[in-house]
Coordinates of C-alpha atoms in Angstrom, one line a residue:
Chain A
M1 CA 0.0 0.0 0.0
K2 CA 1.3 3.4 -0.8
I3 CA 0.6 5.9 1.9
S4 CA 0.0 9.3 0.6
N5 CA 1.9 12.3 1.9
L6 CA -1.3 14.3 1.6
L7 CA -2.1 13.6 5.2
A8 CA 1.2 15.0 6.4
P9 CA 0.3 18.7 6.5
F10 CA -2.4 18.0 9.0
L11 CA -0.1 16.3 11.4
F12 CA 1.9 19.4 12.3
L13 CA -1.1 21.1 13.8
S14 CA -1.1 21.9 17.5
L15 CA -2.3 19.3 20.0
S16 CA -4.6 19.7 22.9
C17 CA -4.3 16.7 25.1
S18 CA -6.2 15.5 28.1
E19 CA -5.8 12.6 30.5
T20 CA -9.6 12.2 30.8
P21 CA -10.7 8.7 29.9
W22 CA -13.2 8.4 27.1
P23 CA -16.7 7.9 28.4
F24 CA -17.5 4.6 26.7
S25 CA -21.2 3.9 26.5
E26 CA -22.4 1.1 28.8
N27 CA -23.9 -0.9 26.0
D28 CA -20.7 -1.9 24.4
V29 CA -19.7 -5.6 21.7
T30 CA -16.0 -6.1 22.5
H31 CA -12.9 -4.2 23.6
V32 CA -9.4 -4.9 22.3
E33 CA -6.6 -3.8 24.7
H34 CA -4.8 -0.7 23.4
S35 CA -2.0 1.6 24.6
T36 CA -2.3 5.4 24.8
V37 CA -3.2 7.1 21.5
K38 CA -0.4 9.0 19.8
Q39 CA -0.2 11.6 17.1
Q40 CA 2.0 10.9 14.1
A41 CA 4.1 13.9 13.2
I42 CA 4.8 12.8 9.6
G43 CA 3.1 10.6 7.0
N44 CA 4.0 7.3 8.7
C45 CA 0.6 6.0 10.0
W46 CA 1.7 2.5 9.0
L47 CA 4.4 2.5 11.7
Y48 CA 2.0 3.8 14.3
A49 CA -0.5 1.0 13.3
Q50 CA 2.3 -1.6 13.6
A51 CA 3.3 -0.2 17.0
S52 CA -0.3 -0.2 18.2
W53 CA -0.6 -3.8 17.0
L54 CA 2.6 -4.9 18.9
E55 CA 1.7 -2.9 22.0
S56 CA -1.7 -4.6 22.1
M57 CA -0.1 -8.0 21.7
L58 CA 2.5 -7.2 24.4
Q59 CA -0.2 -5.8 26.7
S60 CA -2.2 -9.1 26.4
S61 CA 1.0 -11.2 27.1
W62 CA 2.7 -9.0 29.7
S63 CA -0.3 -7.4 31.3
K64 CA 1.3 -4.0 31.2
E65 CA 1.4 -1.1 28.7
V66 CA 4.6 -0.8 26.7
D67 CA 5.6 2.3 24.8
V68 CA 7.1 0.9 21.6
S69 CA 9.2 3.4 19.7
E70 CA 7.9 4.3 16.2
T71 CA 10.8 6.7 15.9
Y72 CA 13.3 3.7 16.0
W73 CA 11.6 2.1 13.0
E74 CA 11.2 5.4 11.2
Y75 CA 15.0 5.7 11.6
W76 CA 15.7 2.4 10.0
D77 CA 13.1 2.9 7.3
L78 CA 14.8 6.2 6.2
Y79 CA 18.2 4.5 6.6
E80 CA 17.2 1.8 4.1
K81 CA 15.6 4.2 1.7
L82 CA 18.6 6.4 1.7
I83 CA 21.0 3.5 1.2
S84 CA 18.9 1.9 -1.6
G85 CA 18.3 5.3 -3.3
S86 CA 14.5 5.0 -3.1
Q87 CA 14.8 8.3 -1.2
K88 CA 15.2 10.3 -4.4
L89 CA 16.9 13.6 -5.0
D90 CA 14.0 15.9 -4.2
D91 CA 12.6 17.6 -1.2
S92 CA 9.7 15.3 -0.7
V93 CA 10.7 12.7 2.0
N94 CA 9.4 9.2 1.2
T95 CA 7.7 8.3 4.5
G96 CA 5.3 5.8 2.9
G97 CA 5.1 2.1 3.8
S98 CA 2.9 -0.9 4.4
W99 CA 2.2 -3.8 6.7
F100 CA 4.7 -5.9 4.7
R101 CA 7.4 -3.2 5.1
S102 CA 6.9 -2.7 8.8
N103 CA 7.0 -6.4 9.3
H104 CA 10.4 -6.4 7.6
L105 CA 11.7 -3.6 9.8
I106 CA 10.7 -5.5 13.0
E107 CA 12.2 -8.8 11.8
T108 CA 15.4 -7.0 10.8
Y109 CA 15.9 -4.5 13.6
G110 CA 13.6 -5.7 16.3
W111 CA 11.8 -3.2 18.5
I112 CA 12.7 -0.9 21.5
E113 CA 10.9 1.0 24.2
E114 CA 10.7 4.7 23.3
G115 CA 12.7 5.8 26.4
L116 CA 15.6 3.6 25.4
F117 CA 16.0 5.3 22.0
I118 CA 15.3 8.9 22.6
K119 CA 14.6 9.2 26.3
E120 CA 13.3 12.7 26.1
E121 CA 10.4 11.4 24.0
S122 CA 9.4 8.7 26.4
G123 CA 5.7 9.1 27.0
M124 CA 5.3 11.8 24.5
I125 CA 2.2 11.8 22.3
K126 CA 3.9 13.3 19.3
S127 CA 7.5 12.9 18.2
S128 CA 9.5 16.0 17.6
A129 CA 12.5 13.9 16.5
Q130 CA 10.6 12.6 13.5
A131 CA 9.5 16.0 12.4
C132 CA 13.1 17.3 12.7
A133 CA 14.4 14.3 10.7
E134 CA 11.9 14.8 7.9
K135 CA 12.9 18.5 7.6
Y136 CA 16.6 17.6 7.7
I137 CA 16.3 15.0 5.0
A138 CA 14.1 17.2 2.8
R139 CA 16.9 19.8 3.0
E140 CA 19.9 17.6 2.6
S141 CA 18.8 15.0 0.1
T142 CA 18.8 17.5 -2.7
E143 CA 21.4 18.5 -5.2
G144 CA 24.3 19.8 -3.3
G145 CA 22.9 18.6 0.1
R146 CA 24.8 16.4 2.6
L147 CA 22.8 13.4 1.5
G148 CA 22.6 14.3 -2.1
P149 CA 25.3 12.2 -3.9
Q150 CA 24.1 8.5 -3.8
H151 CA 27.7 7.2 -4.0
E152 CA 28.5 8.9 -0.7
R153 CA 25.5 7.3 1.1
T154 CA 27.6 4.6 2.9
P155 CA 26.0 2.9 5.9
S156 CA 28.2 4.6 8.5
Y157 CA 27.8 8.0 6.8
V158 CA 24.0 7.7 6.5
K159 CA 23.9 6.7 10.2
S160 CA 25.9 9.7 11.3
E161 CA 23.6 12.0 9.2
L162 CA 20.5 10.3 10.6
N163 CA 21.7 10.5 14.2
K164 CA 22.1 14.3 13.5
A165 CA 18.7 14.5 11.8
F166 CA 16.8 12.9 14.6
S167 CA 18.7 14.9 17.3
C168 CA 16.8 18.0 16.4
G169 CA 19.9 20.2 16.2
G170 CA 21.6 18.5 19.1
Q171 CA 18.6 18.6 21.4
Y172 CA 18.5 14.8 21.8
A173 CA 21.4 12.4 22.0
V174 CA 20.8 9.8 19.3
D175 CA 23.0 6.8 18.7
I176 CA 21.4 4.1 16.6
D177 CA 24.1 1.5 17.1
E178 CA 23.7 1.8 20.8
A179 CA 19.9 1.5 20.5
F180 CA 20.3 -1.6 18.2
E181 CA 22.3 -3.2 21.0
L182 CA 19.5 -2.6 23.5
R183 CA 16.7 -3.7 21.1
H184 CA 14.4 -6.7 21.7
S185 CA 14.9 -9.0 18.7
A186 CA 11.7 -10.4 17.1
A187 CA 13.0 -13.9 17.6
D188 CA 13.5 -13.4 21.4
T189 CA 10.2 -11.6 22.0
M190 CA 7.7 -14.2 23.2
L191 CA 4.0 -13.5 23.0
R192 CA 1.1 -15.4 24.4
D193 CA -1.8 -16.6 22.3
P194 CA -4.9 -15.2 24.0
K195 CA -6.9 -18.2 22.8
N196 CA -4.9 -21.1 24.0
E197 CA -2.3 -19.4 26.3
K198 CA 0.6 -20.9 24.2
E199 CA 3.7 -18.8 23.6
K200 CA 5.5 -18.2 20.4
S201 CA 8.0 -15.7 19.1
L202 CA 7.1 -12.4 17.4
V203 CA 8.7 -13.7 14.2
D204 CA 6.2 -16.5 14.2
W205 CA 3.3 -14.2 15.0
L206 CA 4.2 -11.9 12.1
D207 CA 4.4 -14.9 9.8
D208 CA 1.0 -16.1 11.0
W209 CA -1.0 -12.9 10.7
T210 CA -2.3 -12.6 7.2
E211 CA -3.0 -9.5 5.2
V212 CA -5.9 -9.8 2.7
H213 CA -5.9 -7.2 0.0
N214 CA -9.1 -6.0 -1.6
S215 CA -9.1 -7.5 -5.1
T216 CA -12.3 -5.9 -6.2
R217 CA -10.3 -3.2 -8.0
G218 CA -10.6 -4.6 -11.5
Y219 CA -14.3 -4.6 -11.1
A220 CA -14.5 -1.3 -9.4
A221 CA -12.4 0.4 -12.0
Y222 CA -15.5 1.2 -14.0
E223 CA -18.5 0.4 -11.9
G224 CA -18.8 3.6 -9.8
K225 CA -22.5 4.3 -9.9
K226 CA -23.5 0.7 -9.1
L227 CA -23.9 -1.2 -5.8
P228 CA -21.2 -3.7 -5.1
S229 CA -21.9 -7.0 -7.0
R230 CA -23.2 -10.0 -5.1
G231 CA -19.8 -11.6 -5.5
T232 CA -18.1 -8.6 -3.9
L233 CA -20.7 -8.5 -1.2
A234 CA -20.0 -12.1 -0.4
T235 CA -16.3 -11.3 0.0
Y236 CA -17.1 -8.4 2.3
R237 CA -19.5 -10.6 4.3
S238 CA -16.8 -13.2 4.8
W239 CA -14.3 -10.5 6.0
E240 CA -17.0 -9.0 8.2
K241 CA -17.4 -12.4 10.0
R242 CA -13.7 -12.9 10.3
L243 CA -13.2 -9.4 11.7
K244 CA -16.0 -9.8 14.2
R245 CA -14.8 -13.2 15.5
A246 CA -11.2 -11.8 15.9
L247 CA -12.4 -8.7 17.7
N248 CA -14.6 -10.8 19.9
D249 CA -11.4 -12.6 21.0
H250 CA -9.6 -9.3 21.6
Q251 CA -7.3 -9.6 18.6
P252 CA -5.9 -6.3 17.2
V253 CA -7.0 -6.6 13.5
V254 CA -5.2 -4.0 11.3
L255 CA -7.1 -2.0 8.7
S256 CA -5.8 -0.1 5.6
F257 CA -8.3 2.2 3.9
F258 CA -8.6 5.4 1.9
V259 CA -9.5 8.2 4.2
S260 CA -11.4 11.4 3.2
F261 CA -11.4 14.3 5.7
N262 CA -14.8 15.2 4.3
A263 CA -16.4 12.0 5.6
P264 CA -16.4 12.4 9.4
D265 CA -19.6 13.9 10.9
Q266 CA -19.5 16.2 14.0
N267 CA -19.2 13.0 16.2
G268 CA -16.2 11.7 14.2
L269 CA -18.2 8.9 12.4
F270 CA -16.8 8.5 8.9
N271 CA -19.9 7.9 6.6
L272 CA -21.0 8.4 3.0
N273 CA -23.9 10.8 3.8
T274 CA -21.6 13.4 5.3
L275 CA -19.2 12.9 2.4
A276 CA -22.0 13.3 -0.2
Q277 CA -23.2 16.5 1.5
K278 CA -19.7 17.9 1.1
G279 CA -19.7 16.8 -2.6
S280 CA -16.0 15.9 -2.9
L281 CA -13.3 13.8 -1.2
G282 CA -11.3 16.9 -0.1
Q283 CA -8.0 16.2 1.7
S284 CA -7.6 12.4 1.4
G285 CA -5.1 9.6 1.2
G286 CA -4.2 6.1 2.4
H287 CA -4.3 5.4 6.1
M288 CA -3.7 2.5 8.4
V289 CA -5.2 1.9 11.9
V290 CA -5.9 -0.9 14.4
L291 CA -9.4 -2.0 15.2
H292 CA -10.8 -1.8 18.7
D293 CA -14.5 -2.5 18.6
Y294 CA -17.6 -2.8 16.4
T295 CA -21.3 -2.3 16.4
V296 CA -24.0 -4.4 14.6
T297 CA -27.6 -3.9 13.4
H298 CA -30.3 -6.5 12.7
V299 CA -29.2 -8.9 15.4
P300 CA -31.8 -11.6 16.1
L301 CA -33.8 -10.7 19.3
L302 CA -31.5 -7.7 20.1
D303 CA -31.7 -5.6 16.9
Y304 CA -28.6 -3.5 17.7
V305 CA -25.5 -4.2 19.7
G306 CA -23.4 -1.1 20.5
E307 CA -19.8 -0.5 21.6
G308 CA -17.9 -2.1 24.5
E309 CA -17.3 -5.5 26.1
R310 CA -20.3 -7.8 26.0
D311 CA -20.9 -11.3 27.4
A312 CA -20.1 -14.3 25.3
E313 CA -23.7 -14.9 24.3
T314 CA -24.2 -11.4 23.0
K315 CA -20.9 -11.6 21.1
E316 CA -22.1 -14.8 19.5
A317 CA -25.4 -13.1 18.5
A318 CA -23.4 -10.1 17.1
L319 CA -21.8 -12.4 14.6
L320 CA -25.3 -12.8 13.0
G321 CA -25.9 -9.1 12.7
D322 CA -24.9 -6.6 10.0
L323 CA -21.7 -4.7 10.7
D324 CA -22.7 -1.1 11.3
Y325 CA -19.4 0.6 12.1
V326 CA -15.9 -0.2 13.4
V327 CA -14.1 1.6 16.2
V328 CA -10.4 2.1 15.4
K329 CA -7.4 3.3 17.4
N330 CA -6.2 6.2 15.3
S331 CA -2.8 8.0 15.3
W332 CA -4.0 11.6 15.0
G333 CA -3.8 12.5 18.7
A334 CA -6.8 13.1 21.0
Y335 CA -8.9 16.0 22.3
R336 CA -7.6 18.4 19.7
D337 CA -9.1 21.9 19.5
D338 CA -8.5 21.9 15.7
R339 CA -10.3 18.6 15.2
P340 CA -12.8 18.2 18.0
W341 CA -14.5 15.3 16.2
L342 CA -11.4 13.2 17.0
G343 CA -12.5 12.9 20.6
D344 CA -10.4 10.5 22.6
G345 CA -8.4 9.5 19.4
Y346 CA -10.6 6.5 18.5
S347 CA -12.4 7.0 15.2
R348 CA -15.6 5.3 14.0
I349 CA -15.9 4.2 10.3
T350 CA -19.1 2.8 8.8
W351 CA -18.9 -0.5 7.0
D352 CA -21.0 1.2 4.3
Y353 CA -18.1 3.7 3.7
L354 CA -15.5 1.0 3.6
T355 CA -17.3 -1.3 1.2
K356 CA -17.9 1.4 -1.5
T357 CA -15.7 2.8 -4.1
Y358 CA -14.3 6.3 -4.7
W359 CA -13.3 8.1 -7.9
D360 CA -9.6 8.7 -8.3
E361 CA -9.1 11.6 -10.6
E362 CA -5.4 10.9 -11.3
S363 CA -5.9 7.3 -12.5
Q364 CA -9.4 8.0 -13.8
A365 CA -10.8 4.9 -12.1
F366 CA -12.9 3.8 -9.1
Y367 CA -11.1 2.1 -6.1
P368 CA -12.6 0.6 -3.0
F369 CA -12.2 2.6 0.3
L370 CA -11.2 -0.6 2.1
Q371 CA -7.7 -1.6 0.9
S372 CA -6.7 -4.4 3.2
L373 CA -7.2 -6.2 6.5
V374 CA -4.6 -8.1 8.6
F375 CA -6.2 -11.1 10.3
P376 CA -4.7 -13.3 13.1
P377 CA -4.2 -17.0 12.5
G378 CA -7.3 -19.1 12.8
Y379 CA -9.8 -16.4 11.8
Chain B
M1 CA -34.1 20.9 -21.6
K2 CA -37.1 19.2 -23.1
S3 CA -39.1 16.9 -20.9
S4 CA -42.0 14.5 -21.5
L5 CA -44.2 13.5 -18.7
L6 CA -45.0 9.8 -18.3
P7 CA -48.4 8.8 -16.9
L8 CA -46.8 7.0 -14.0
G9 CA -49.5 8.1 -11.5
L10 CA -52.2 6.7 -13.7
V11 CA -50.5 3.4 -14.2
L12 CA -49.9 3.0 -10.5
A13 CA -53.3 4.1 -9.5
S14 CA -55.0 1.6 -11.7
F15 CA -52.7 -1.1 -10.6
C16 CA -53.3 -0.3 -6.9
L17 CA -57.0 -0.7 -7.2
G18 CA -56.6 -4.4 -6.8
A19 CA -53.9 -4.3 -4.2
A20 CA -54.6 -5.5 -0.7
Q21 CA -53.0 -2.4 0.8
A22 CA -53.7 1.0 -0.7
I23 CA -50.6 2.9 -2.0
A24 CA -50.8 6.6 -2.6
E25 CA -50.1 7.9 -6.0
P26 CA -46.3 8.4 -6.6
T27 CA -44.9 11.8 -6.2
F28 CA -42.7 11.9 -9.3
S29 CA -42.5 15.6 -10.0
H30 CA -41.3 15.1 -13.6
V31 CA -39.6 12.7 -16.0
E32 CA -37.0 13.7 -18.6
H33 CA -35.4 12.0 -21.5
Q34 CA -31.8 12.2 -22.6
F35 CA -30.3 10.4 -25.7
W36 CA -26.6 9.8 -25.8
I37 CA -25.9 8.9 -29.5
Y38 CA -22.3 7.7 -29.9
Q39 CA -20.3 8.5 -33.0
H40 CA -18.4 5.6 -34.6
I41 CA -15.0 6.8 -35.7
D42 CA -12.1 4.4 -36.7
G43 CA -14.0 1.4 -35.3
Q44 CA -14.5 3.0 -31.9
A45 CA -17.4 4.7 -30.1
H46 CA -16.9 8.4 -29.3
F47 CA -19.0 10.7 -27.1
R48 CA -18.4 14.0 -25.3
F49 CA -19.7 13.4 -21.8
P50 CA -21.2 16.3 -19.9
W51 CA -18.5 16.1 -17.2
D52 CA -15.6 15.9 -19.6
A53 CA -16.3 18.6 -22.1
E54 CA -17.6 22.2 -22.2
A55 CA -19.9 21.2 -25.1
N56 CA -21.3 17.7 -24.9
D57 CA -23.1 15.4 -27.2
V58 CA -26.3 14.9 -25.1
Q59 CA -29.5 15.1 -27.2
Y60 CA -33.1 15.6 -26.1
N61 CA -35.0 15.2 -29.4
K62 CA -36.3 11.7 -29.9
E63 CA -36.9 12.4 -33.6
A64 CA -33.1 12.4 -34.1
L65 CA -32.9 8.7 -33.0
P66 CA -32.3 6.0 -35.6
D67 CA -35.3 3.6 -36.1
F68 CA -33.9 0.8 -33.9
A69 CA -33.5 3.3 -31.0
K70 CA -37.0 4.7 -31.5
A71 CA -38.3 1.2 -31.1
C72 CA -36.2 0.7 -28.0
L73 CA -37.5 3.9 -26.6
D74 CA -41.1 2.5 -26.7
V75 CA -39.8 -0.6 -24.9
T76 CA -37.9 1.5 -22.4
D77 CA -40.9 3.7 -21.5
A78 CA -43.1 0.6 -20.9
S79 CA -40.4 -1.2 -18.9
F80 CA -39.7 1.9 -16.8
K81 CA -43.4 2.3 -16.0
N82 CA -44.0 -1.3 -15.3
A83 CA -40.9 -1.7 -13.0
L84 CA -41.7 1.4 -10.9
S85 CA -45.4 0.8 -10.7
S86 CA -45.1 -2.6 -9.2
V87 CA -46.5 -2.8 -5.7
D88 CA -43.1 -3.4 -4.1
A89 CA -41.2 -0.7 -6.0
A90 CA -44.1 1.8 -5.5
R91 CA -44.1 1.2 -1.8
K92 CA -40.3 1.6 -1.6
M93 CA -40.4 4.8 -3.6
Q94 CA -43.2 6.1 -1.4
D95 CA -41.1 5.3 1.8
L96 CA -38.1 7.0 0.2
A97 CA -40.1 10.0 -0.7
A98 CA -41.3 10.2 2.9
K99 CA -37.6 10.2 4.0
G100 CA -36.9 13.1 1.7
A101 CA -35.6 11.3 -1.5
T102 CA -35.8 13.1 -4.8
S103 CA -38.9 12.5 -7.0
K104 CA -37.4 13.6 -10.3
F105 CA -36.7 11.0 -13.0
L106 CA -34.4 10.8 -16.0
V107 CA -34.6 8.2 -18.7
L108 CA -31.2 8.0 -20.3
M109 CA -30.6 6.0 -23.5
N110 CA -27.2 5.2 -24.8
V111 CA -27.3 4.6 -28.6
I112 CA -24.4 2.6 -30.1
Q113 CA -23.7 0.8 -33.3
S114 CA -22.9 -2.7 -32.2
K115 CA -22.3 -5.1 -29.3
A116 CA -18.6 -4.4 -29.7
D117 CA -19.3 -0.9 -28.5
Y118 CA -21.1 -2.1 -25.4
S119 CA -17.8 -3.4 -23.7
Q120 CA -16.4 0.0 -24.4
L121 CA -19.4 1.6 -22.7
R122 CA -18.8 -0.5 -19.6
Q123 CA -15.3 0.9 -19.4
W124 CA -16.9 4.3 -19.2
D125 CA -19.3 3.2 -16.5
R126 CA -22.3 3.3 -18.8
D127 CA -24.6 0.3 -18.6
A128 CA -28.3 -0.6 -18.3
Y129 CA -28.8 0.3 -14.6
F130 CA -31.1 2.1 -12.2
Y131 CA -29.4 4.6 -10.0
Q132 CA -29.4 8.1 -8.6
W133 CA -27.5 11.1 -10.1
N134 CA -27.0 14.3 -8.3
D135 CA -25.5 16.7 -10.7
L136 CA -25.9 16.2 -14.4
R137 CA -22.5 18.0 -15.0
S138 CA -20.6 15.6 -12.8
K139 CA -19.8 11.9 -13.2
P140 CA -22.4 9.9 -11.3
S141 CA -20.9 7.9 -8.4
L142 CA -22.6 6.0 -5.6
F143 CA -20.2 7.3 -2.9
L144 CA -21.2 10.9 -3.5
S145 CA -24.9 10.3 -3.9
D146 CA -27.1 12.6 -1.9
F147 CA -30.5 11.0 -2.5
R148 CA -32.4 14.0 -1.5
S149 CA -31.5 15.9 -4.6
G150 CA -30.9 15.2 -8.3
F151 CA -32.6 12.5 -10.4
W152 CA -33.4 8.8 -10.4
V153 CA -32.0 7.5 -13.6
W154 CA -33.3 4.7 -15.7
E155 CA -30.4 4.1 -18.0
V156 CA -30.6 1.8 -21.1
V157 CA -28.4 0.7 -23.9
S158 CA -29.6 0.4 -27.5
W159 CA -28.0 -1.0 -30.6
P160 CA -29.5 -2.8 -33.7
G161 CA -31.3 -5.9 -32.4
S162 CA -30.8 -5.1 -28.7
C163 CA -32.5 -2.9 -26.1
L164 CA -30.9 -3.5 -22.6
Q165 CA -33.0 -2.5 -19.6
P166 CA -31.9 -2.2 -16.0
P167 CA -32.2 -5.5 -14.1
I168 CA -35.3 -5.4 -11.8
E169 CA -33.4 -7.2 -9.0
E170 CA -30.8 -4.5 -9.0
L171 CA -33.4 -1.8 -8.9
H172 CA -34.8 -3.3 -5.7
R173 CA -31.3 -3.7 -4.2
Y174 CA -30.6 -0.1 -5.0
L175 CA -33.9 1.2 -3.5
D176 CA -33.2 -0.9 -0.4
Y177 CA -29.7 0.6 -0.1
V178 CA -31.0 4.1 -0.4
G179 CA -33.6 3.3 2.3
Q180 CA -30.7 2.4 4.6
R181 CA -28.7 5.5 3.8
L182 CA -31.7 7.8 4.3
G183 CA -32.6 5.9 7.4
V184 CA -29.6 7.3 9.4
K185 CA -29.5 10.8 10.8
N186 CA -26.3 12.1 9.2

């Protein structure tokens, strides 16, 4: 998945944080464990989604909240892109990625607690170091810049440049080699299966979680005014069931989708009616988040099941209902004055929105809003 | 834009006399016709769509149609009336109108030369289908449909020997979907 840099300009806006817990409604279906909501500073939602996934898995296994460093992975991502030359000679920093890419970074470089990499950013909602690094690289990876000539981008030179870039002009002491020594390797990180209590390594977990990509693109390329076909709906129905079963068992399913900032209503619910009233996609691009909860309609005997942790019987009944909307842990911060609809940082997205297509002006084709889902093994 | 009114109310009213449950006359404020006659140049269909060009090729005069398309138009008007005056469809339309849905109708006929052109039409998102279209100058798309405004569209495709009408099952699926969208507050 290509993450668009379109979202980046939003992410430098000021943040108004609060420690007040979100007042969840009492009629809630499930509740996946999640760490504190963060706010991405650059266009790397995929690393925040990967960290949220890992933090949820660690929380289930270790029964404590762990602050995994997204900045550490961002460092290695930029390092590889500079070495390989995929960070081109221009002032637009390539911060895009995918589930596949972040899996590669964890398997290669492991993970580390935020405080062990840049200790000043431990517990911080938004990383300054990442914003500094993006600015530095944008400036220096141009013609005549310190990172301009590809032949000079040797591993040790790039590391010394990135240490500088992430230090925010010397404000932080950054030493990637030292951090690498302190890392948890994926092979040594043992995680418990919440279903059967068995432990296996993070490497095995990453191998076992499966990303399913939306293959309705060929069809959707020219069928924009139509409802999804019955075949497409059957695929979505199957995903809906897998998603609900996994969430019922507190598994942090990962979602990639195309986000439009014209879609959320005043309560933060992304839906097509609000988008239609606006009349255009507006600011938009690829986004990745981790699921937390869902609601269903048309449940036999219950009609509607709302957010939150329900008993096993209600969860079983919820499998028979129609998915209304999913609740996701987002990476845009919380309680922001400039985006009050973000609330506690958990967003709500209707299944109707995700299962329809949007018109892409650039490629002159329709694409599905829902791009992929990452499911745990056995679901 | 020329328009021709279809006697939908009359058809529905007479049909409903025998129905177990009375259904009020439909509130279709008006019905328009558009004819999209594709030019055939170098073996390919050509058309200037309203959303692509300042001047487009949309026509409103049924006298300009070739004979096969005129015959298809008769079939189309009858199919359109029959489909929307069935008890189920009329009840759904009535429910949608009560929720604020548009009551304007457009019958859109694509006129092409051969079946080969039909696959090209599909690539342009043109097909025999029933849907809603907000702004006649913008490409119709489900995700941006605001069902309270614009037109319901009965779109057909005509070429010599063929006159494709929207599938009735799809019409009902579409009306059900609109009912869901209009059923929520936002």
